[in-house]
């Protein structure tokens, strides 16, 4: 066992235990905040240490010393370690922003008592999803973070948030049901849910059954990742939540889905069986997502559509089925976590200063909020992919991978990525011009007058008629977005608020983290390339989890007394009076002894049952 294996449960257990303690101390807001800050600071340090240690090979812990594949296995390899570290940095940043926002409010001593405990539970769920080594524990991690998100998305209980939260809950439960059905079918077909063992058994089952399992899990993870056509819930749900909640959702929730898709397509079902589907889905997600952003007037809805669009870049890399493409996916996922979180927090700063996120009602922020302007400029250009920032590095890696593959579908994806990047540039420039540079006279305050403009005369030119129609459509969209945004805000949020120096500094730190990541792109790219190599080979992960004996590092096969487990083979003869039919092989029990007390070392092909 690696000497650092004891650290693996920390990012899961510490937030959970801290959440319980914080909930008990709900009447002591300052103590709650200190507990949350200590817990996430500790898990951030631990996650960075684990990510660095994983560069020497996967680190595995068989929880409770229950041997794999029967027990719960926690694994940190380069993929999970890198994403875990980035996610914890972002989670800590959003927590500090939340603390600063609470201090900036008029009544800092009266926060919502469940916010910090729920935030910690969300962090624990994300960490568990990244660290788990089996499908069922992945399901548990997803359900933990979803349960927390149900509370966070409806904080304030405004009409808009309850409506959006209802849609979010229904879609989440649907995807979880599909996921659970996929797990049940997987276990029925293979006798295990351990991902390392599944990678060995899935190729041996009936191809039709394997394809069915593959498709079911792909749909479940696709809903979590918000890929088209499974994304409709996201743009209507995320913009309604408070800014810190929306930011952490945008940074982490969809990336758990992307992480699950990577494990699904590379570890469990290698070979590119769904390459064609991934190509179509990736292209549609990129292009249609950004077209949705182009049409938006509300900043949060605009960012929600860009979030969907840029998930398509990660699907693009998966569709290439190459080491270079996979390395670019991992790098781009980390970049996207940082950028989207920063942009949503910037939108939160704008909302608190002005009381609105409507581009049509904003003006002059470059003069009144220069710090926010600079942060937005850096983060916005990074989202577009302007060199030398991380967005450029990730997109360049995807472009090079497409050129190396050289297929028609790879070139089509490259073309779609270029079009999406230019449309993203248009969206960012639109935000930049309208929010930061237009004057009060340029800003159409009387939107109702624009929407109510009478149709132009029949004799007017086509250009005049078309222009008037566009103005009416834009005004109608702006009004609809503004009404929806107001319905989701609390009374305090509608009146705007103060932004503290700490709030701005927190967002600035996340923007600086993007610049630092760009400066360290060389060693980071080496790291993610090694991660891609290990993932494509699969052997390092499988050997680390199962070991040479197929049981990992657990000690649950030592002597003891326990009944012999039946074989998962439906045609096998049942156990009768403590003995087996002559043709049946004894499966080692958790105690490790055969009936009668004699030690047995024989193994069964169905040793993965839980």
XYZ file of C-alpha atoms in Angstrom:
610
model
C 0.000 0.000 0.000
C 1.243 3.472 -0.833
C 2.217 5.494 2.233
C -0.220 8.248 1.208
C -3.206 5.934 0.754
C -4.575 7.009 4.141
C -5.225 10.453 2.628
C -7.734 9.174 0.080
C -10.816 9.297 2.348
C -9.999 12.807 3.627
C -11.630 14.802 0.755
C -14.814 12.776 1.332
C -14.990 12.213 5.086
C -13.728 15.551 6.358
C -16.385 17.656 4.559
C -19.117 15.209 5.608
C -18.103 15.256 9.271
C -17.641 19.021 9.148
C -21.085 19.412 7.594
C -22.643 17.528 10.510
C -20.779 19.667 13.026
C -21.680 22.878 11.197
C -25.338 21.896 11.096
C -25.363 21.284 14.840
C -23.846 24.742 15.309
C -26.324 26.382 12.949
C -27.032 29.221 15.387
C -23.358 30.207 15.481
C -22.698 31.581 12.027
C -19.062 32.532 12.621
C -18.245 29.065 13.909
C -19.991 27.525 10.899
C -17.890 29.600 8.551
C -14.638 28.709 10.290
C -15.477 25.000 10.204
C -16.254 25.137 6.480
C -13.123 27.143 5.735
C -10.899 24.764 7.702
C -12.431 21.667 6.100
C -12.082 22.840 2.504
C -8.633 24.322 3.061
C -7.470 20.968 4.386
C -9.050 18.963 1.570
C -7.533 21.328 -1.000
C -4.032 20.737 0.370
C -4.624 16.980 0.572
C -5.961 16.890 -3.001
C -2.926 18.717 -4.370
C -0.606 16.322 -2.519
C -2.490 13.321 -3.917
C -2.398 14.729 -7.453
C 1.365 15.184 -7.257
C 1.854 11.732 -5.718
C -0.293 10.111 -8.419
C 2.316 11.176 -10.986
C 4.344 8.199 -9.774
C 1.449 5.788 -10.236
C -2.114 5.198 -9.023
C -2.706 5.230 -5.274
C -5.301 2.743 -4.034
C -7.077 2.221 -0.740
C -9.345 -0.747 -0.022
C -11.673 0.831 2.531
C -11.861 -1.142 5.770
C -9.297 -3.558 4.300
C -12.078 -5.308 2.405
C -10.300 -6.787 -0.572
C -11.164 -5.755 -4.092
C -13.395 -6.273 -5.921
C -15.816 -6.971 -3.046
C -15.045 -3.937 -0.914
C -15.151 -0.219 -1.684
C -12.006 0.896 -3.447
C -10.776 4.480 -3.626
C -8.335 5.263 -6.423
C -6.427 8.376 -7.361
C -4.593 8.261 -10.679
C -3.425 11.206 -12.749
C -6.908 11.818 -14.194
C -8.834 11.789 -10.936
C -6.033 13.511 -9.015
C -5.766 16.403 -11.473
C -9.506 17.035 -11.621
C -9.858 16.588 -7.861
C -7.166 19.175 -7.158
C -8.648 21.733 -9.567
C -12.159 21.154 -8.243
C -11.059 21.634 -4.641
C -9.244 24.872 -5.477
C -12.400 26.183 -7.147
C -14.653 24.988 -4.314
C -12.465 26.747 -1.764
C -12.537 29.924 -3.865
C -16.330 29.884 -4.083
C -16.563 29.286 -0.336
C -14.372 32.329 0.376
C -16.544 34.365 -2.021
C -19.627 33.203 -0.101
C -18.057 34.210 3.198
C -17.137 37.606 1.787
C -20.627 38.108 0.369
C -22.123 37.290 3.753
C -19.823 39.813 5.436
C -20.845 42.438 2.883
C -24.549 42.019 3.639
C -26.370 44.240 6.050
C -27.024 41.355 8.457
C -23.902 39.185 8.415
C -24.934 37.474 11.615
C -28.018 35.862 10.058
C -27.000 33.618 7.151
C -29.076 30.725 5.904
C -28.102 28.040 8.417
C -28.045 25.174 5.925
C -25.843 26.832 3.295
C -22.408 25.935 4.626
C -23.262 22.354 5.693
C -24.884 21.722 2.316
C -21.920 23.246 0.497
C -19.594 20.862 2.345
C -21.783 17.886 1.448
C -21.634 18.947 -2.198
C -17.840 19.018 -2.018
C -17.793 15.534 -0.464
C -19.999 14.163 -3.240
C -17.790 15.592 -5.968
C -14.660 14.186 -4.311
C -16.245 10.764 -3.887
C -17.239 10.699 -7.565
C -13.665 11.447 -8.638
C -12.023 8.989 -6.233
C -14.269 5.940 -6.399
C -13.175 2.750 -8.073
C -16.589 1.188 -8.671
C -19.799 2.140 -10.444
C -22.115 1.875 -7.455
C -19.969 4.125 -5.289
C -19.863 6.544 -8.229
C -23.654 6.507 -8.113
C -23.530 7.203 -4.380
C -21.173 10.145 -4.924
C -23.422 11.586 -7.620
C -26.468 11.231 -5.385
C -24.680 12.960 -2.507
C -23.834 15.979 -4.628
C -27.305 16.010 -6.202
C -29.026 15.927 -2.809
C -26.948 18.931 -1.766
C -27.623 20.706 -5.051
C -31.398 20.332 -4.575
C -31.102 22.465 -1.450
C -28.654 24.997 -2.863
C -30.535 25.676 -6.093
C -33.700 26.679 -4.210
C -32.097 28.867 -1.525
C -34.325 31.844 -0.906
C -37.412 29.935 -2.115
C -38.356 32.543 -4.705
C -40.924 31.622 -7.325
C -38.324 31.422 -10.091
C -35.966 29.251 -8.070
C -38.648 26.837 -6.968
C -39.875 26.441 -10.548
C -36.358 25.923 -11.938
C -35.451 23.701 -9.005
C -38.456 21.475 -9.693
C -37.307 20.916 -13.268
C -33.769 20.291 -12.070
C -34.901 17.723 -9.496
C -37.071 15.826 -11.987
C -34.299 15.623 -14.593
C -31.724 14.648 -11.975
C -33.932 11.855 -10.645
C -34.524 10.619 -14.186
C -30.814 10.473 -14.942
C -30.130 8.774 -11.612
C -32.791 6.166 -12.355
C -31.207 5.451 -15.736
C -27.789 5.256 -14.099
C -29.054 2.802 -11.458
C -30.688 0.662 -14.139
C -27.365 0.580 -15.990
C -25.587 -0.536 -12.823
C -28.136 -3.303 -12.258
C -27.732 -4.588 -15.815
C -23.958 -4.399 -15.503
C -23.948 -6.439 -12.317
C -26.394 -8.961 -13.736
C -24.201 -9.464 -16.790
C -20.778 -9.477 -15.135
C -21.201 -10.159 -11.416
C -19.239 -7.061 -10.404
C -19.358 -3.261 -10.347
C -15.654 -2.722 -9.708
C -14.439 -0.699 -12.713
C -11.065 -2.411 -12.938
C -12.697 -5.842 -12.971
C -15.403 -4.626 -15.357
C -12.723 -3.631 -17.850
C -11.706 -7.298 -17.944
C -15.173 -8.870 -17.937
C -17.202 -6.621 -20.234
C -15.341 -7.765 -23.386
C -16.298 -11.370 -22.559
C -20.083 -10.908 -22.369
C -22.554 -10.931 -25.245
C -21.822 -7.930 -27.551
C -25.489 -6.949 -27.717
C -25.764 -6.855 -23.940
C -22.523 -4.884 -23.716
C -23.808 -2.343 -26.226
C -27.061 -1.951 -24.290
C -25.159 -1.317 -21.057
C -22.871 1.095 -22.895
C -25.763 3.124 -24.307
C -27.694 3.259 -21.002
C -24.667 4.515 -19.070
C -23.834 6.950 -21.877
C -27.311 8.488 -21.647
C -27.104 8.734 -17.844
C -23.697 10.404 -17.921
C -24.710 12.531 -20.909
C -27.535 14.088 -18.901
C -25.103 14.852 -16.077
C -22.650 16.418 -18.540
C -25.438 18.377 -20.331
C -24.556 17.307 -23.855
C -27.037 17.987 -26.653
C -29.811 16.757 -26.878
C -29.800 16.099 -23.109
C -28.986 19.659 -22.015
C -32.330 21.491 -21.964
C -32.548 21.486 -18.161
C -29.307 23.422 -17.589
C -29.937 26.912 -19.108
C -33.254 27.142 -17.254
C -31.903 25.931 -13.898
C -28.447 27.395 -13.302
C -29.224 31.124 -13.874
C -31.849 31.205 -11.123
C -29.574 30.208 -8.230
C -27.469 32.635 -6.155
C -24.161 33.551 -7.785
C -21.868 31.351 -5.612
C -24.154 28.350 -6.130
C -24.352 28.875 -9.886
C -20.568 29.263 -10.036
C -19.802 26.006 -8.241
C -22.472 24.174 -10.258
C -21.008 25.456 -13.525
C -17.490 24.536 -12.522
C -18.060 21.085 -11.069
C -21.410 19.432 -11.754
C -21.043 18.914 -15.487
C -17.372 17.926 -15.079
C -18.409 14.960 -12.953
C -20.443 13.860 -15.966
C -17.467 14.419 -18.268
C -15.219 12.441 -15.906
C -17.722 9.573 -15.908
C -17.828 9.657 -19.719
C -14.032 9.389 -19.848
C -14.070 6.320 -17.606
C -16.922 4.837 -19.618
C -15.389 5.336 -23.055
C -11.753 4.593 -22.190
C -11.696 2.138 -19.284
C -14.945 0.188 -19.588
C -15.686 0.273 -23.326
C -12.473 0.996 -25.231
C -12.414 0.669 -28.991
C -14.690 3.527 -30.004
C -18.028 1.691 -30.331
C -19.879 5.013 -30.051
C -17.382 7.140 -31.965
C -19.976 8.181 -34.532
C -22.424 9.177 -31.800
C -19.719 11.120 -29.965
C -18.822 12.971 -33.168
C -22.392 14.067 -33.852
C -23.077 14.913 -30.206
C -19.829 16.832 -29.822
C -20.391 18.894 -32.969
C -24.026 19.646 -32.097
C -23.164 20.566 -28.508
C -20.460 23.013 -29.599
C -22.380 24.775 -32.345
C -25.971 24.736 -31.062
C -24.878 25.637 -27.558
C -23.038 28.761 -28.662
C -25.872 29.771 -30.992
C -28.109 29.720 -27.930
C -25.654 32.036 -26.154
C -25.672 34.473 -29.079
C -29.411 35.047 -28.634
C -29.286 35.802 -24.888
C -29.552 39.162 -23.135
C -29.181 37.910 -19.556
C -25.566 37.296 -18.549
C -26.268 34.155 -16.525
C -28.288 32.546 -19.310
C -25.594 33.521 -21.784
C -22.962 31.828 -19.625
C -25.165 28.758 -19.197
C -25.280 28.280 -22.959
C -21.520 28.796 -23.298
C -21.119 26.177 -20.564
C -23.094 23.689 -22.646
C -21.237 24.656 -25.817
C -17.774 24.113 -24.394
C -18.668 20.698 -23.001
C -18.754 19.857 -26.706
C -15.000 20.477 -26.924
C -14.435 17.683 -24.406
C -16.740 15.343 -26.305
C -14.745 16.250 -29.437
C -11.564 14.955 -27.803
C -13.260 11.732 -26.700
C -14.577 11.145 -30.214
C -11.025 11.100 -31.593
C -10.141 7.952 -29.589
C -6.476 8.926 -29.401
C -3.918 9.667 -26.716
C -3.457 13.247 -27.903
C -7.206 13.824 -27.944
C -7.643 12.383 -24.460
C -4.813 14.538 -23.065
C -6.500 17.615 -24.554
C -9.825 16.601 -22.969
C -8.278 16.375 -19.492
C -6.475 19.707 -19.881
C -9.558 21.430 -21.298
C -11.774 20.113 -18.498
C -9.487 21.671 -15.872
C -9.346 24.932 -17.862
C -13.123 24.994 -18.149
C -13.633 24.474 -14.413
C -11.568 27.577 -13.665
C -12.944 29.794 -16.438
C -16.651 29.089 -16.030
C -16.495 29.477 -12.259
C -14.693 32.802 -12.613
C -17.156 34.153 -15.186
C -20.193 33.229 -13.108
C -18.661 34.912 -10.057
C -17.949 38.002 -12.170
C -21.614 37.970 -13.185
C -22.428 37.789 -9.474
C -20.296 40.862 -8.781
C -22.072 42.747 -11.556
C -25.472 41.699 -10.234
C -24.676 42.879 -6.708
C -23.415 46.251 -7.930
C -26.250 46.987 -10.346
C -29.175 44.768 -9.292
C -29.458 43.296 -12.799
C -27.722 40.934 -15.202
C -29.490 42.235 -18.304
C -26.990 43.466 -20.885
C -29.604 45.905 -22.177
C -29.756 47.623 -18.791
C -26.040 47.690 -17.993
C -23.643 50.455 -18.939
C -20.361 52.088 -18.029
C -18.850 49.367 -15.832
C -15.418 49.983 -17.315
C -15.465 53.372 -15.568
C -17.299 52.439 -12.368
C -15.782 48.967 -11.812
C -12.345 48.796 -13.482
C -11.210 45.765 -11.447
C -14.214 43.745 -12.610
C -13.505 44.899 -16.174
C -9.941 43.592 -16.106
C -10.967 40.256 -14.589
C -13.696 39.792 -17.153
C -11.342 40.647 -20.002
C -8.834 37.970 -18.965
C -11.435 35.287 -18.242
C -13.460 36.114 -21.367
C -10.458 35.973 -23.678
C -9.458 32.706 -22.019
C -12.865 31.225 -22.796
C -12.467 32.279 -26.425
C -9.015 30.695 -26.601
C -6.744 33.677 -27.174
C -3.033 32.804 -26.806
C -1.192 32.306 -24.543
C -4.029 31.481 -22.137
C -5.201 27.986 -21.203
C -8.153 28.033 -23.586
C -5.755 28.386 -26.488
C -3.539 25.562 -25.217
C -6.493 23.195 -24.838
C -7.983 24.023 -28.235
C -4.589 23.764 -29.898
C -4.208 20.295 -28.396
C -7.601 19.280 -29.773
C -6.716 20.693 -33.210
C -3.409 18.814 -33.281
C -5.123 15.605 -32.218
C -7.684 15.998 -35.031
C -4.905 16.566 -37.551
C -3.083 13.461 -36.314
C -6.190 11.294 -36.620
C -6.887 12.749 -40.053
C -10.341 11.244 -40.600
C -13.246 13.132 -42.140
C -15.056 13.242 -38.807
C -11.939 14.623 -37.095
C -11.691 17.471 -39.627
C -15.422 18.183 -39.262
C -14.998 18.453 -35.500
C -12.058 20.787 -36.004
C -14.160 22.980 -38.261
C -16.969 22.999 -35.703
C -14.509 23.982 -32.983
C -13.235 26.916 -35.033
C -16.762 28.162 -35.765
C -17.686 27.820 -32.096
C -14.596 29.765 -31.024
C -15.438 32.668 -33.327
C -19.033 32.720 -32.085
C -17.725 32.643 -28.513
C -15.622 35.684 -29.394
C -18.779 37.427 -30.632
C -20.587 36.622 -27.376
C -17.712 37.914 -25.218
C -17.360 41.100 -27.300
C -21.126 41.662 -26.997
C -20.905 41.363 -23.212
C -17.799 43.576 -23.133
C -19.366 46.345 -25.232
C -22.805 46.395 -23.651
C -21.924 45.956 -19.979
C -18.651 47.846 -19.810
C -18.594 50.466 -22.551
C -22.069 51.498 -23.646
C -23.316 54.725 -22.055
C -26.600 55.278 -20.305
C -27.973 56.898 -23.451
C -26.956 53.888 -25.531
C -28.592 51.465 -23.111
C -32.248 50.953 -24.116
C -33.840 51.637 -20.728
C -37.325 51.861 -22.236
C -37.376 48.260 -23.454
C -41.139 48.177 -23.458
C -41.172 51.006 -25.991
C -38.895 48.986 -28.260
C -41.105 45.914 -27.955
C -44.226 47.947 -28.678
C -42.909 49.684 -31.797
C -45.551 49.582 -34.486
C -44.704 47.691 -37.689
C -43.022 49.818 -40.342
C -44.913 50.849 -43.396
C -45.226 48.472 -46.319
C -43.226 50.789 -48.543
C -40.130 50.638 -46.356
C -37.053 48.869 -47.659
C -36.245 45.279 -46.749
C -33.348 46.455 -44.590
C -35.569 48.781 -42.565
C -38.228 46.122 -42.067
C -35.667 43.533 -41.102
C -33.940 45.894 -38.671
C -37.214 46.786 -36.971
C -38.107 43.119 -36.624
C -34.738 42.293 -35.077
C -35.083 45.189 -32.627
C -38.513 43.996 -31.526
C -37.290 40.409 -31.109
C -34.253 41.490 -29.104
C -36.348 43.747 -26.904
C -38.884 40.979 -26.297
C -36.103 38.537 -25.393
C -34.526 41.077 -23.047
C -37.831 41.729 -21.295
C -38.576 38.029 -20.924
C -35.096 37.369 -19.495
C -35.382 40.319 -17.132
C -38.741 39.130 -15.795
C -37.408 35.608 -15.265
C -34.323 36.946 -13.497
C -36.358 39.183 -11.212
C -38.653 36.301 -10.318
C -35.652 34.286 -9.150
C -34.092 37.021 -6.992
C -34.852 37.649 -3.347
C -35.897 41.109 -2.192
C -32.358 41.870 -1.042
C -30.895 40.786 -4.374
C -33.323 42.920 -6.377
C -32.030 46.029 -4.698
C -28.423 45.254 -5.478
C -25.831 45.231 -2.732
C -22.289 46.011 -1.772
C -19.290 44.139 -3.098
C -16.500 43.775 -0.599
C -12.808 43.857 -1.390
C -12.575 40.193 -0.407
C -15.232 39.202 -2.952
C -13.339 40.943 -5.732
C -10.012 39.586 -4.513
C -11.378 36.015 -4.514
C -12.460 36.274 -8.126
C -9.134 37.892 -8.925
C -7.334 34.919 -7.375
C -9.233 32.513 -9.627
C -8.351 34.635 -12.662
C -4.702 34.650 -11.569
C -4.920 30.854 -11.227
C -5.825 30.716 -14.938
C -2.751 32.770 -15.804
C -0.574 30.563 -13.587
C -1.988 27.444 -15.241
C -1.139 28.957 -18.628
C 2.408 29.645 -17.446
C 2.748 26.049 -16.237
C 1.199 24.560 -19.355
C 4.422 22.717 -20.221
C 4.622 20.513 -17.114
C 0.841 20.292 -16.876
C 0.642 19.041 -20.471
C 3.300 16.450 -19.682
C 1.200 15.360 -16.710
C -2.070 15.041 -18.650
C -0.275 13.294 -21.533
C 1.004 10.689 -19.088
C -2.537 10.423 -17.724
C -3.838 9.803 -21.240
C -1.168 7.130 -21.830
C -2.165 5.282 -18.659
C -5.856 5.538 -19.500
C -5.404 4.208 -23.018
C -3.233 1.333 -21.803
C -5.623 0.597 -18.903
C -3.111 -1.840 -17.388
C -1.666 0.570 -14.755
C -5.131 1.255 -13.358
C -6.235 -2.392 -13.397
C -3.046 -3.690 -11.788
C -3.089 -0.986 -9.118
C -6.673 -1.835 -8.115
C -6.687 -5.619 -8.445
C -3.012 -6.408 -7.885
C -1.344 -9.586 -9.023
C -3.835 -11.778 -7.134
C -6.977 -9.991 -8.313
C -7.807 -8.883 -4.751
C -5.895 -5.623 -4.399
C -4.265 -4.742 -1.088
C -7.176 -5.740 1.172
C -6.728 -8.346 3.877
C -10.282 -9.679 4.034
C -9.169 -13.068 2.724
C -7.421 -13.966 5.965
C -8.654 -16.778 8.143
C -12.064 -16.560 9.687
C -15.463 -18.161 9.615
C -18.121 -17.226 7.090
C -20.508 -19.038 4.772
C -19.392 -19.740 1.258
C -20.891 -17.293 -1.243
C -22.831 -18.827 -4.150
C -21.503 -18.486 -7.652
C -23.153 -15.733 -9.739
C -23.456 -18.315 -12.550
C -27.218 -19.061 -12.739
C -26.529 -22.578 -14.044
C -24.276 -23.544 -11.153
C -25.480 -26.143 -8.685
C -26.649 -24.775 -5.323
C -24.732 -25.293 -2.110
C -26.124 -28.238 -0.202
C -25.259 -29.060 3.418
C -22.015 -27.073 3.334
C -20.697 -28.902 0.278
C -20.560 -28.151 -3.414
C -21.469 -30.102 -6.495
C -18.350 -31.729 -7.950
C -18.084 -29.270 -10.833
C -18.419 -26.123 -8.701
C -15.405 -24.077 -7.653
C -15.249 -22.623 -4.163
C -15.215 -18.827 -3.961
C -12.991 -17.509 -1.157
C -15.176 -16.096 1.566
C -14.594 -12.841 3.368
C -13.191 -14.892 6.176
C -11.046 -16.904 3.771
C -11.910 -20.451 4.938
C -13.810 -23.190 3.223
C -16.544 -25.170 4.990
C -15.151 -27.380 7.675
C -12.490 -24.852 8.669
C -9.880 -25.765 6.027
C -8.246 -22.871 4.280
C -8.975 -22.517 0.587
C -7.101 -20.507 -1.995
C -9.124 -21.424 -5.070
C -10.964 -18.633 -6.845
C -14.124 -18.281 -8.866
C -14.681 -16.246 -11.984
C -17.565 -14.540 -10.210
C -15.574 -13.048 -7.334
C -16.890 -9.532 -7.811
C -20.257 -9.897 -6.138
C -21.125 -7.366 -3.491
